[in-house]
Coordinates of N, CA and C in Angstrom, one line a residue:
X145 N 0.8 -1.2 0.0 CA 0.0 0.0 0.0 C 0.9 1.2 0.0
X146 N 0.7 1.8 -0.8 CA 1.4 3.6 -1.0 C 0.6 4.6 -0.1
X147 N 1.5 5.2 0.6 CA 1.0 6.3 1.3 C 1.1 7.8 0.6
X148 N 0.2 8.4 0.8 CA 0.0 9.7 0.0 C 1.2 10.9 0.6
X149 N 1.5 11.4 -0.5 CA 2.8 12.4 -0.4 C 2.3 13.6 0.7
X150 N 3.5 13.8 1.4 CA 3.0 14.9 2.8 C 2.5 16.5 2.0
X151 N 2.4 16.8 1.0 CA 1.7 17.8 0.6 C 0.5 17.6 0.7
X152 N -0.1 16.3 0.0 CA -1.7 15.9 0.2 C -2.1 15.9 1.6
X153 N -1.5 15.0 2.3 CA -1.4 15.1 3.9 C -1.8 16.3 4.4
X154 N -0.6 17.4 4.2 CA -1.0 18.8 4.5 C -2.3 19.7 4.7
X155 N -2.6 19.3 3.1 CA -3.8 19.9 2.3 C -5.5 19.7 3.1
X156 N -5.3 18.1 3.4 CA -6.5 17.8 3.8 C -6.5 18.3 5.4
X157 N -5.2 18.0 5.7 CA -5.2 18.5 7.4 C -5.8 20.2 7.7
X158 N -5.3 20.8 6.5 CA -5.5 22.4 6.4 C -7.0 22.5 5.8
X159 N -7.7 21.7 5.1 CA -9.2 21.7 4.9 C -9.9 21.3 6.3
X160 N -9.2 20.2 7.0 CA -10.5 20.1 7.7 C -10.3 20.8 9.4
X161 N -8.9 21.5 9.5 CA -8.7 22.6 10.3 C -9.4 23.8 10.1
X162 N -10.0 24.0 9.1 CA -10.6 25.2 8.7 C -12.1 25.0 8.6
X163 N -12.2 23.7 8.4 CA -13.9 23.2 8.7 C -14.8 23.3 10.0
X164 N -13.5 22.4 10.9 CA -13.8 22.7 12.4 C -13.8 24.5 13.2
X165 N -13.2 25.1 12.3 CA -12.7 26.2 12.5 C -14.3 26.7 12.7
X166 N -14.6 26.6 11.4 CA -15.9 27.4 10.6 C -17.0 26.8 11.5
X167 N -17.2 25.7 11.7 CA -18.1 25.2 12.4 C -18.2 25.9 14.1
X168 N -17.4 25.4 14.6 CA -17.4 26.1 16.2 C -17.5 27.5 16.0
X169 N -17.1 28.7 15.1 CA -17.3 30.1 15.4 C -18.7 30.3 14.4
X170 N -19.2 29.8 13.5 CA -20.2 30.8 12.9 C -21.6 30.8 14.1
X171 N -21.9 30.8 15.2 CA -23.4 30.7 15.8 C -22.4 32.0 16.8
X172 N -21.4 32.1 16.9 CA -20.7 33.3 18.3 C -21.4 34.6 17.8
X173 N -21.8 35.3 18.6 CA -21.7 37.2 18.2 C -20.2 37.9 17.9
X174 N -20.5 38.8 17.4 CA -19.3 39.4 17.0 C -18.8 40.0 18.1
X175 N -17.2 40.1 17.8 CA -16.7 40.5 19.3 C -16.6 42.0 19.3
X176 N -16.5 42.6 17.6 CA -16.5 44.1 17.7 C -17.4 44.7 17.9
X177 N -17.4 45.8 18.5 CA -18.7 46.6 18.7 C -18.7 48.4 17.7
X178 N -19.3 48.9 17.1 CA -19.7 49.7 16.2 C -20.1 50.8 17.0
X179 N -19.2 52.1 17.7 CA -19.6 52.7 18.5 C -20.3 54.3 17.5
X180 N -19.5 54.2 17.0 CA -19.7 55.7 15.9 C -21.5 56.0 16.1
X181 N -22.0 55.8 15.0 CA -23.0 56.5 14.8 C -24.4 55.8 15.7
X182 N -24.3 54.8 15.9 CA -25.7 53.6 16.3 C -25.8 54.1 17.8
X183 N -24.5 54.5 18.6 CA -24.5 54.8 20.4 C -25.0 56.3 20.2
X184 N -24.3 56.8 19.2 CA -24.8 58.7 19.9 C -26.2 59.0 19.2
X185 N -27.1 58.1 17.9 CA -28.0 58.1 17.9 C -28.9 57.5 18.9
X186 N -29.2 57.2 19.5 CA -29.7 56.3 20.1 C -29.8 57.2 21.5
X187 N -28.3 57.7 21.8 CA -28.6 58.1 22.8 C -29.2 59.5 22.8
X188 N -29.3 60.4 21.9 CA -30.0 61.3 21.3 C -31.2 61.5 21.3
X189 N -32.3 60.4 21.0 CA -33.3 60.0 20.8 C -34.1 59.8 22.2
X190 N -32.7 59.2 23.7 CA -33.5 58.6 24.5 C -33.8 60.2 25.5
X191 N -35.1 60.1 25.9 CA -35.6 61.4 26.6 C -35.2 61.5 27.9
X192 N -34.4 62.5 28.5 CA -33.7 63.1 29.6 C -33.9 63.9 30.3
X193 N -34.0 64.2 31.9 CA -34.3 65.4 32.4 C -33.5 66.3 32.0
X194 N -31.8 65.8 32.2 CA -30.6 66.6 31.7 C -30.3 66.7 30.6
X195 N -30.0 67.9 29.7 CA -29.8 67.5 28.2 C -28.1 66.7 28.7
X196 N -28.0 66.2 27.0 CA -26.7 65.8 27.4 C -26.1 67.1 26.9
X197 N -24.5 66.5 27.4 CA -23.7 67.5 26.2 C -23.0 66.9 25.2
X198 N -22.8 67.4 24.5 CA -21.9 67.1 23.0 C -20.7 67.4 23.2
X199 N -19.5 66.4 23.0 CA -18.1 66.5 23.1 C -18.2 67.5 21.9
X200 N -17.2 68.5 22.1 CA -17.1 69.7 21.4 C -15.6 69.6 21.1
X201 N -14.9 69.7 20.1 CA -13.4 69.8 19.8 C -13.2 70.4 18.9
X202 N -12.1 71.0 20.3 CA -11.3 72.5 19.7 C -10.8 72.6 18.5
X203 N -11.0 72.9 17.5 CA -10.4 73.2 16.1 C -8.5 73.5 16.7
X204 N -7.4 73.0 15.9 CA -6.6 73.9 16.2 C -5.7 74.9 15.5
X205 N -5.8 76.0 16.3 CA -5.5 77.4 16.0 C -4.5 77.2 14.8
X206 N -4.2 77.3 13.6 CA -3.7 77.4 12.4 C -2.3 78.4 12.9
X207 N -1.4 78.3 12.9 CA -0.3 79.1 13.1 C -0.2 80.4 12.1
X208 N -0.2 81.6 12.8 CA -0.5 83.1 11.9 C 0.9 83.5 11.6
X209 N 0.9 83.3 9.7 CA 2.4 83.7 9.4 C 2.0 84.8 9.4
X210 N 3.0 86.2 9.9 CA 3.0 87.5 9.2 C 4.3 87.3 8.3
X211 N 3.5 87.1 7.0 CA 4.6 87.3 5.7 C 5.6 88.4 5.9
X212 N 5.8 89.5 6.3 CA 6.5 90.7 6.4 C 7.3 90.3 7.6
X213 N 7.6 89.2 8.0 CA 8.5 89.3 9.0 C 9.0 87.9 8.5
X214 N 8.8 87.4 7.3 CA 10.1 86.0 7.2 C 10.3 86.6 5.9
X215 N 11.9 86.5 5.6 CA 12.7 86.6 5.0 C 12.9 85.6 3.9
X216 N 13.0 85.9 2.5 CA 12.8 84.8 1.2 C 13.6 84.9 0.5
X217 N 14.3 84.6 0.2 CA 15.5 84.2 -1.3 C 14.9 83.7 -2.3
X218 N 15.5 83.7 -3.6 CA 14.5 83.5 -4.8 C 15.4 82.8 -5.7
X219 N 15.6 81.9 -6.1 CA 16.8 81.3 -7.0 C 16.6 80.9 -8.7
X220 N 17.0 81.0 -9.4 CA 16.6 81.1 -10.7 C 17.5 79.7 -11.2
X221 N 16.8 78.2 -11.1 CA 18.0 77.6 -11.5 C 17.3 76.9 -13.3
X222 N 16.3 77.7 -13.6 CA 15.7 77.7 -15.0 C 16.7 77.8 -16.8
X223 N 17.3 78.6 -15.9 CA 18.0 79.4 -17.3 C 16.8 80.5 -18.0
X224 N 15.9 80.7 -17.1 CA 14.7 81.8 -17.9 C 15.0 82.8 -17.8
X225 N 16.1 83.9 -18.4 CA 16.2 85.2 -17.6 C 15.5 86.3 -17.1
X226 N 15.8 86.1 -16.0 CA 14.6 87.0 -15.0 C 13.6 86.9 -14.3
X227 N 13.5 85.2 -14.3 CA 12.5 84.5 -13.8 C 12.7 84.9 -12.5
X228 N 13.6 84.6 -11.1 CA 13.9 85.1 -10.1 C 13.1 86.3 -10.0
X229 N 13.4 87.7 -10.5 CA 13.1 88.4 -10.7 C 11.6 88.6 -10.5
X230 N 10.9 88.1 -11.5 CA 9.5 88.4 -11.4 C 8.9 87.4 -10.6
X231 N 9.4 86.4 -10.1 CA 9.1 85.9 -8.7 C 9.4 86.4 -7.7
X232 N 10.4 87.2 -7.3 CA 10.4 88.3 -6.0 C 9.4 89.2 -6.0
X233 N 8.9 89.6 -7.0 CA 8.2 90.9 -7.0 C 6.8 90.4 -7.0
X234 N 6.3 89.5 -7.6 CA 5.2 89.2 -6.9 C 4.9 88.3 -5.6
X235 N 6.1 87.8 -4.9 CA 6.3 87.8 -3.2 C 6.5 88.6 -2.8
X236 N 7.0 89.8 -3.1 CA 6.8 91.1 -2.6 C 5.3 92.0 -2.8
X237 N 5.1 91.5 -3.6 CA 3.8 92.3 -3.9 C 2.1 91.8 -3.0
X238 N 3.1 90.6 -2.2 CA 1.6 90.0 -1.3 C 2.2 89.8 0.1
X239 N 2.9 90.8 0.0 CA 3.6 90.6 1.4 C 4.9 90.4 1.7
X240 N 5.3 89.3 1.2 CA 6.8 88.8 1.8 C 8.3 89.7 2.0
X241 N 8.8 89.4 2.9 CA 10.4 90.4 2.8 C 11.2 89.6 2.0
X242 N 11.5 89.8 0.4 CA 12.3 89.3 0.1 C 13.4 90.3 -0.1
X243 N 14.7 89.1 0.9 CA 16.0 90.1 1.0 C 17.1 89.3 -0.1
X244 N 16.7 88.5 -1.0 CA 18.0 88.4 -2.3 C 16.9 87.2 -3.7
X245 N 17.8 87.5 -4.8 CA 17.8 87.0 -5.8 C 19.1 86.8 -6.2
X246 N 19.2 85.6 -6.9 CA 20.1 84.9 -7.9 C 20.1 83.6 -8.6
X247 N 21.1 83.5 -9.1 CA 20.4 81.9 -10.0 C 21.2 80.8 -8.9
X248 N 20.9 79.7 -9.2 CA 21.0 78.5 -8.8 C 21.6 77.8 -9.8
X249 N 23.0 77.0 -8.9 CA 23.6 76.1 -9.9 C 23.9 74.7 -8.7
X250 N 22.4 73.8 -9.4 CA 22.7 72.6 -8.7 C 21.4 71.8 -9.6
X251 N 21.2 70.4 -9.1 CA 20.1 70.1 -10.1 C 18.8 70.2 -8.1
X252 N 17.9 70.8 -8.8 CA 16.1 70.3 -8.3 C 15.3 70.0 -9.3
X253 N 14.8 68.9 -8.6 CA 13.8 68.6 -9.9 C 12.8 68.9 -9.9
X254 N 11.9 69.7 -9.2 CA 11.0 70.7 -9.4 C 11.1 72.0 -9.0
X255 N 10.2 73.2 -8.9 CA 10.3 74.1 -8.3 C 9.3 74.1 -6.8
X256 N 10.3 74.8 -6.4 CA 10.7 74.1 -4.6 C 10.4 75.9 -4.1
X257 N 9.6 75.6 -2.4 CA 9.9 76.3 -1.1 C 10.1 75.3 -0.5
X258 N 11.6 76.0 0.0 CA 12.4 75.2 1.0 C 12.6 75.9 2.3
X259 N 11.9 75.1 3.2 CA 12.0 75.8 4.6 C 12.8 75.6 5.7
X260 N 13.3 76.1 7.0 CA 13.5 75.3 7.9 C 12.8 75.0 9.0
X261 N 13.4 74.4 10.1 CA 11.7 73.5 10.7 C 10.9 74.4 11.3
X262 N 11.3 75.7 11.4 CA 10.4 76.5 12.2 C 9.2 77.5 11.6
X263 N 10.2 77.4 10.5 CA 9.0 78.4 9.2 C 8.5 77.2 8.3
X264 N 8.1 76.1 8.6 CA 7.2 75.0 7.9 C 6.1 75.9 7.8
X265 N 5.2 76.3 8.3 CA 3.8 77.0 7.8 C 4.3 78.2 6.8
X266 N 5.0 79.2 7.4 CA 5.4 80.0 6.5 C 5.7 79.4 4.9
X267 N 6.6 78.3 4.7 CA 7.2 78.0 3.6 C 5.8 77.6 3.1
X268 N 4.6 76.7 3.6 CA 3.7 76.4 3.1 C 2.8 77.2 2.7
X269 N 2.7 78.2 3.7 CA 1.9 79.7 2.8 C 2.1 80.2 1.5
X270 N 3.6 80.6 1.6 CA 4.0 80.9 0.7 C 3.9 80.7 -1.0
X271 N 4.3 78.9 -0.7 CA 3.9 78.5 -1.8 C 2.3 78.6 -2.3
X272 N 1.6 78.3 -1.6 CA 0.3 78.9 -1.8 C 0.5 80.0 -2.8
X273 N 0.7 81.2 -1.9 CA 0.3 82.5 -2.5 C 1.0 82.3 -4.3
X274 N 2.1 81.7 -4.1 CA 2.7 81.7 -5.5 C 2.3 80.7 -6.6
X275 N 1.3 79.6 -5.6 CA 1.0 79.0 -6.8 C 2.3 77.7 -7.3
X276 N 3.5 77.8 -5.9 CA 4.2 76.4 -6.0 C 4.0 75.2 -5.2
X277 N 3.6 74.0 -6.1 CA 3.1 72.9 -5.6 C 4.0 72.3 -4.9
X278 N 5.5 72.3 -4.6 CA 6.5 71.3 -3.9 C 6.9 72.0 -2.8
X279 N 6.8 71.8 -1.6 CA 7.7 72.0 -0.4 C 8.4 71.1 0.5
X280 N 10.2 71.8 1.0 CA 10.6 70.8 1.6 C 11.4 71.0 2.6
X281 N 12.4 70.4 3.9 CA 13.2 71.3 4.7 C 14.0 71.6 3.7
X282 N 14.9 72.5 4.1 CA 15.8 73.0 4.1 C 17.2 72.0 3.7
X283 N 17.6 72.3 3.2 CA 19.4 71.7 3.0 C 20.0 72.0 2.6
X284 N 21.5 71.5 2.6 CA 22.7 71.7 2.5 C 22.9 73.0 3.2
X285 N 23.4 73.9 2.2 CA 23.9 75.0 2.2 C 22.8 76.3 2.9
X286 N 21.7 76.1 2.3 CA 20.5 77.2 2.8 C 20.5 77.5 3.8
X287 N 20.1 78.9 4.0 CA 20.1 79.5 5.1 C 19.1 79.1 6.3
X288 N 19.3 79.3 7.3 CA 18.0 78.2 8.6 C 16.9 79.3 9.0
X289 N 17.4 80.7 8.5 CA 16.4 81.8 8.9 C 15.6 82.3 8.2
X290 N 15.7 81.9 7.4 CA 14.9 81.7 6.0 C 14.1 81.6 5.2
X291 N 13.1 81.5 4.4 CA 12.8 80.7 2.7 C 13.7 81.0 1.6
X292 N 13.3 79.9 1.0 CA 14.6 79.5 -0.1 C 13.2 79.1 -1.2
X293 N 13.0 79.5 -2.4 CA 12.8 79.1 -3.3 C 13.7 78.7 -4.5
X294 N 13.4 78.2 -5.0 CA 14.3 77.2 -6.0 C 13.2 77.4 -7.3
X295 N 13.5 77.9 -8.6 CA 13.0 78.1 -9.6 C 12.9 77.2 -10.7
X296 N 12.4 75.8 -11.2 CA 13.1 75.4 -12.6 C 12.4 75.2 -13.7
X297 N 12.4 74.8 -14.7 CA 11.7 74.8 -16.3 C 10.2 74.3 -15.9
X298 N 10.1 72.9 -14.7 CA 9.0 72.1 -15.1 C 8.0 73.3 -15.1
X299 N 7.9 74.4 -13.9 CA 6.7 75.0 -13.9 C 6.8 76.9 -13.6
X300 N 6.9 77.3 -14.6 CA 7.8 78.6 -14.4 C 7.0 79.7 -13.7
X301 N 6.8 80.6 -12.9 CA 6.1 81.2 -12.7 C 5.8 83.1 -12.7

């Protein structure tokens, strides 16, 4: 008599481990319970001398850049001449203290506000107002007191 290879062995052991499995749990209740919407309705509905109250949560306070008090660099690493340029002036023109322009000689692969960790909202504003989709910390070389824009082809502005 030939005995069947331990894969088949396996196979059937793993079918009827999973039979017994299925059998002893499908009649249990579920162990999770669904608090979200079914408890605060309910409890809503049920009539009280005391109203209840409603957990209430605090929105939080959005950090207020004043543009005129962070400092922006403007980098032209396009080859567009003047692009720097007419990117300062309309960061200047909605606020911002921009204290330099020049070109950039390094590769980014997009056009970047680059911040450091303290002007993260700032850098994020910023780009807003300008309409640049990438922001990131700060590196290498860049200054830590800072914004640092970086200018290139993909999206000129």
């Amino acid at each position: 008599m030939a005995f069947p290879s331990p894969l088949v062995m396996l196979s059937v052991l793993a079918v009827a481990m999973a039979s017994i499995t299925f059998v002893a749990t499908r009649d249990q209740a579920p162990t999770e319970r669904r608090v979200e919407t079914a408890t605060i309705a309910s409890a809503e509905q049920t009539p009280s001398a005391e109203p209840t109250a409603k957990p209430t949560k605090e929105p939080k306070p959005e950090p207020r850049v004043k543009r005129g008090e962070v400092y922006v660099e403007v980098y032209n690493s396009s080859g567009i001449k003047g692009l720097a340029a007419s990117t300062a002036e309309k960061a200047t023109t909605v606020g911002w203290a921009v204290v330099g322009e020049d070109n950039w000689y390094g590769v980014v692969p997009t056009t970047t506000v680059y911040f450091p960790p303290r002007l993260k909202a700032a850098g994020k504003q910023l780009a807003l107002d300008l309409g640049i989709r990438r922001t990131a910390p700060a590196v290498g070389e860049m200054k830590r007191d800072r914004l640092t824009i970086i200018l290139t082809t993909d999206d000129p502005q």
